[in-house]
GROMACS .gro file of C-alpha atoms in nm:
model
  184
    1UNK     CA    1  -1.312  -2.087  -0.807
    2UNK     CA    2  -0.937  -2.040  -0.964
    3UNK     CA    3  -0.966  -1.653  -0.938
    4UNK     CA    4  -1.019  -1.690  -0.514
    5UNK     CA    5  -0.757  -1.926  -0.535
    6UNK     CA    6  -0.522  -1.694  -0.639
    7UNK     CA    7  -0.656  -1.479  -0.414
    8UNK     CA    8  -0.570  -1.646  -0.128
    9UNK     CA    9  -0.300  -1.819  -0.205
   10UNK     CA   10  -0.052  -1.713  -0.524
   11UNK     CA   11   0.059  -1.948  -0.770
   12UNK     CA   12   0.361  -1.753  -0.811
   13UNK     CA   13   0.427  -1.685  -0.421
   14UNK     CA   14   0.390  -1.437  -0.163
   15UNK     CA   15   0.727  -1.325  -0.207
   16UNK     CA   16   0.715  -1.274  -0.583
   17UNK     CA   17   0.410  -1.113  -0.556
   18UNK     CA   18   0.506  -0.830  -0.270
   19UNK     CA   19   0.849  -0.761  -0.498
   20UNK     CA   20   0.608  -0.748  -0.772
   21UNK     CA   21   0.374  -0.449  -0.596
   22UNK     CA   22   0.680  -0.285  -0.453
   23UNK     CA   23   0.851  -0.229  -0.804
   24UNK     CA   24   0.522  -0.099  -0.934
   25UNK     CA   25   0.517   0.110  -0.632
   26UNK     CA   26   0.835   0.263  -0.681
   27UNK     CA   27   0.758   0.337  -1.056
   28UNK     CA   28   0.429   0.523  -0.991
   29UNK     CA   29   0.483   0.892  -1.179
   30UNK     CA   30   0.497   1.141  -0.845
   31UNK     CA   31   0.687   1.258  -0.623
   32UNK     CA   32   0.811   1.016  -0.307
   33UNK     CA   33   0.578   1.230  -0.086
   34UNK     CA   34   0.294   1.171  -0.296
   35UNK     CA   35   0.314   0.817  -0.366
   36UNK     CA   36   0.409   0.750   0.014
   37UNK     CA   37   0.063   0.944   0.105
   38UNK     CA   38  -0.151   0.780  -0.129
   39UNK     CA   39  -0.014   0.394  -0.038
   40UNK     CA   40  -0.011   0.476   0.334
   41UNK     CA   41  -0.351   0.637   0.327
   42UNK     CA   42  -0.451   0.243   0.164
   43UNK     CA   43  -0.322   0.086   0.451
   44UNK     CA   44  -0.444   0.278   0.699
   45UNK     CA   45  -0.790   0.236   0.580
   46UNK     CA   46  -0.684  -0.174   0.581
   47UNK     CA   47  -0.685  -0.057   0.955
   48UNK     CA   48  -1.028  -0.014   0.966
   49UNK     CA   49  -1.387  -0.222   0.940
   50UNK     CA   50  -1.531  -0.085   0.631
   51UNK     CA   51  -1.466  -0.405   0.388
   52UNK     CA   52  -1.577  -0.334   0.043
   53UNK     CA   53  -1.513   0.084   0.085
   54UNK     CA   54  -1.154   0.043   0.120
   55UNK     CA   55  -1.074   0.140  -0.227
   56UNK     CA   56  -1.301   0.392  -0.240
   57UNK     CA   57  -1.220   0.591   0.130
   58UNK     CA   58  -0.842   0.502   0.035
   59UNK     CA   59  -0.868   0.708  -0.310
   60UNK     CA   60  -1.076   0.988  -0.133
   61UNK     CA   61  -0.836   1.045   0.110
   62UNK     CA   62  -0.522   1.017  -0.104
   63UNK     CA   63  -0.691   1.267  -0.348
   64UNK     CA   64  -0.776   1.500  -0.044
   65UNK     CA   65  -0.435   1.512   0.091
   66UNK     CA   66  -0.273   1.546  -0.271
   67UNK     CA   67  -0.135   1.140  -0.222
   68UNK     CA   68  -0.120   0.926  -0.553
   69UNK     CA   69  -0.448   0.755  -0.597
   70UNK     CA   70  -0.294   0.459  -0.769
   71UNK     CA   71  -0.044   0.398  -0.483
   72UNK     CA   72  -0.346   0.420  -0.222
   73UNK     CA   73  -0.493   0.109  -0.426
   74UNK     CA   74  -0.171  -0.042  -0.371
   75UNK     CA   75  -0.178   0.021  -0.019
   76UNK     CA   76  -0.510  -0.165   0.054
   77UNK     CA   77  -0.344  -0.513  -0.040
   78UNK     CA   78  -0.218  -0.437   0.376
   79UNK     CA   79  -0.552  -0.598   0.448
   80UNK     CA   80  -0.619  -0.915   0.272
   81UNK     CA   81  -0.822  -1.216   0.354
   82UNK     CA   82  -0.503  -1.380   0.589
   83UNK     CA   83  -0.476  -1.055   0.778
   84UNK     CA   84  -0.842  -0.929   0.811
   85UNK     CA   85  -0.898  -1.126   1.133
   86UNK     CA   86  -0.605  -0.977   1.298
   87UNK     CA   87  -0.703  -0.695   1.217
   88UNK     CA   88  -1.061  -0.712   1.285
   89UNK     CA   89  -0.981  -0.886   1.671
   90UNK     CA   90  -0.725  -0.597   1.696
   91UNK     CA   91  -0.939  -0.309   1.659
   92UNK     CA   92  -1.223  -0.466   1.823
   93UNK     CA   93  -1.034  -0.536   2.140
   94UNK     CA   94  -0.850  -0.185   2.132
   95UNK     CA   95  -1.175  -0.035   2.030
   96UNK     CA   96  -1.366  -0.228   2.387
   97UNK     CA   97  -1.080  -0.119   2.581
   98UNK     CA   98  -1.082   0.230   2.487
   99UNK     CA   99  -1.486   0.245   2.524
  100UNK     CA  100  -1.420   0.133   2.919
  101UNK     CA  101  -1.566  -0.256   2.860
  102UNK     CA  102  -1.464  -0.463   3.151
  103UNK     CA  103  -1.434  -0.800   2.935
  104UNK     CA  104  -1.196  -0.613   2.634
  105UNK     CA  105  -1.119  -0.930   2.386
  106UNK     CA  106  -1.457  -1.092   2.464
  107UNK     CA  107  -1.693  -1.139   2.206
  108UNK     CA  108  -2.096  -1.189   2.214
  109UNK     CA  109  -2.147  -1.535   2.300
  110UNK     CA  110  -2.404  -1.559   2.056
  111UNK     CA  111  -2.229  -1.415   1.736
  112UNK     CA  112  -2.350  -1.497   1.457
  113UNK     CA  113  -2.399  -1.297   1.118
  114UNK     CA  114  -2.775  -1.253   1.261
  115UNK     CA  115  -2.649  -1.095   1.617
  116UNK     CA  116  -2.404  -0.885   1.414
  117UNK     CA  117  -2.676  -0.757   1.095
  118UNK     CA  118  -2.967  -0.734   1.439
  119UNK     CA  119  -2.720  -0.546   1.669
  120UNK     CA  120  -2.422  -0.388   1.375
  121UNK     CA  121  -2.337  -0.153   1.696
  122UNK     CA  122  -2.227  -0.394   1.954
  123UNK     CA  123  -1.959  -0.492   1.667
  124UNK     CA  124  -1.903  -0.205   1.435
  125UNK     CA  125  -1.903   0.075   1.691
  126UNK     CA  126  -1.619  -0.093   1.914
  127UNK     CA  127  -1.428  -0.190   1.562
  128UNK     CA  128  -1.499   0.199   1.452
  129UNK     CA  129  -1.345   0.340   1.781
  130UNK     CA  130  -1.014   0.092   1.773
  131UNK     CA  131  -0.983   0.143   1.421
  132UNK     CA  132  -0.918   0.501   1.405
  133UNK     CA  133  -0.591   0.501   1.637
  134UNK     CA  134  -0.459   0.230   1.456
  135UNK     CA  135  -0.538   0.357   1.133
  136UNK     CA  136  -0.302   0.697   1.201
  137UNK     CA  137  -0.014   0.502   1.360
  138UNK     CA  138  -0.023   0.295   1.037
  139UNK     CA  139  -0.059   0.557   0.824
  140UNK     CA  140   0.272   0.706   0.979
  141UNK     CA  141   0.433   0.355   0.995
  142UNK     CA  142   0.390   0.330   0.670
  143UNK     CA  143   0.444   0.683   0.535
  144UNK     CA  144   0.824   0.753   0.598
  145UNK     CA  145   0.970   0.408   0.493
  146UNK     CA  146   0.781   0.446   0.142
  147UNK     CA  147   0.879   0.798   0.093
  148UNK     CA  148   1.242   0.696   0.156
  149UNK     CA  149   1.277   0.380  -0.050
  150UNK     CA  150   1.066   0.571  -0.370
  151UNK     CA  151   1.335   0.883  -0.324
  152UNK     CA  152   1.601   0.651  -0.336
  153UNK     CA  153   1.468   0.418  -0.607
  154UNK     CA  154   1.398   0.763  -0.851
  155UNK     CA  155   1.735   0.898  -0.750
  156UNK     CA  156   1.912   0.619  -0.905
  157UNK     CA  157   1.690   0.605  -1.176
  158UNK     CA  158   1.745   0.962  -1.293
  159UNK     CA  159   2.139   0.916  -1.290
  160UNK     CA  160   2.125   0.597  -1.457
  161UNK     CA  161   1.948   0.758  -1.719
  162UNK     CA  162   2.196   1.052  -1.697
  163UNK     CA  163   2.479   0.830  -1.738
  164UNK     CA  164   2.337   0.675  -2.052
  165UNK     CA  165   2.302   1.045  -2.203
  166UNK     CA  166   2.576   1.128  -2.132
  167UNK     CA  167   2.757   0.812  -2.305
  168UNK     CA  168   2.523   0.818  -2.595
  169UNK     CA  169   2.641   1.202  -2.610
  170UNK     CA  170   3.029   1.085  -2.587
  171UNK     CA  171   2.941   0.807  -2.832
  172UNK     CA  172   2.814   1.054  -3.062
  173UNK     CA  173   3.093   1.306  -2.983
  174UNK     CA  174   3.351   1.009  -3.077
  175UNK     CA  175   3.178   0.902  -3.410
  176UNK     CA  176   3.218   1.253  -3.472
  177UNK     CA  177   3.584   1.372  -3.471
  178UNK     CA  178   3.663   0.958  -3.594
  179UNK     CA  179   3.478   1.077  -3.920
  180UNK     CA  180   3.629   1.365  -3.940
  181UNK     CA  181   3.970   1.283  -3.880
  182UNK     CA  182   3.865   1.001  -4.176
  183UNK     CA  183   3.782   1.250  -4.439
  184UNK     CA  184   4.073   1.434  -4.408
   0.00000   0.00000   0.00000
C-alpha cells in the first residue's frame, strides 16, 4: 500500500521528483541526440493504449533508431496514473474522429470491463488510430528540448572539468617552481 501511495503522490513532492528525473536524464552517458531520441521514444509510447508494454516498446524503438534505452524508460514517466485518463480520452476521441465516427468523443453507454473484454476493438482500435499521430507529435515535441538541455548540460560539465584540470596543472607547476626556489 505504501508503494502505491508513493506512486500516486511522492513523499518528496512532484517538483523534487521531476528535478531528480531531469538530473538523471542529463547525466546519462551518450550523445545529446541519443539521449533525446530515447526519451522521446518513451514519451511517445506513453501516448498509446499499450499499458504494460510501454517500457518494452519504448526500449525496442529507441534501440532501433539508436536512442538511449535508459532514457526511453525515463521518458515513459510522461504517462503516469495522473495523466493516463486525459491521454486516453484524447486518443480515443481523436481516433473516433479520424475513423469518421459521428459521435466523436462519446463512450459506449454500457462501458464496463466486461464490455471492453467482450468487444476490445470498439475501444482499442480508436485508441490505436488516435495514439499513432499523437505519439509522433509527442516524439517531436520532446526530442528538441531534451536534446538542447542535455547538450547544454554536457557542455557546461565539460568546461568545468577542463577548468579544474587546468587549475590542478597550474597548482602543480606553481608548487614545482616554489620547490626549486627553496632549494636554490
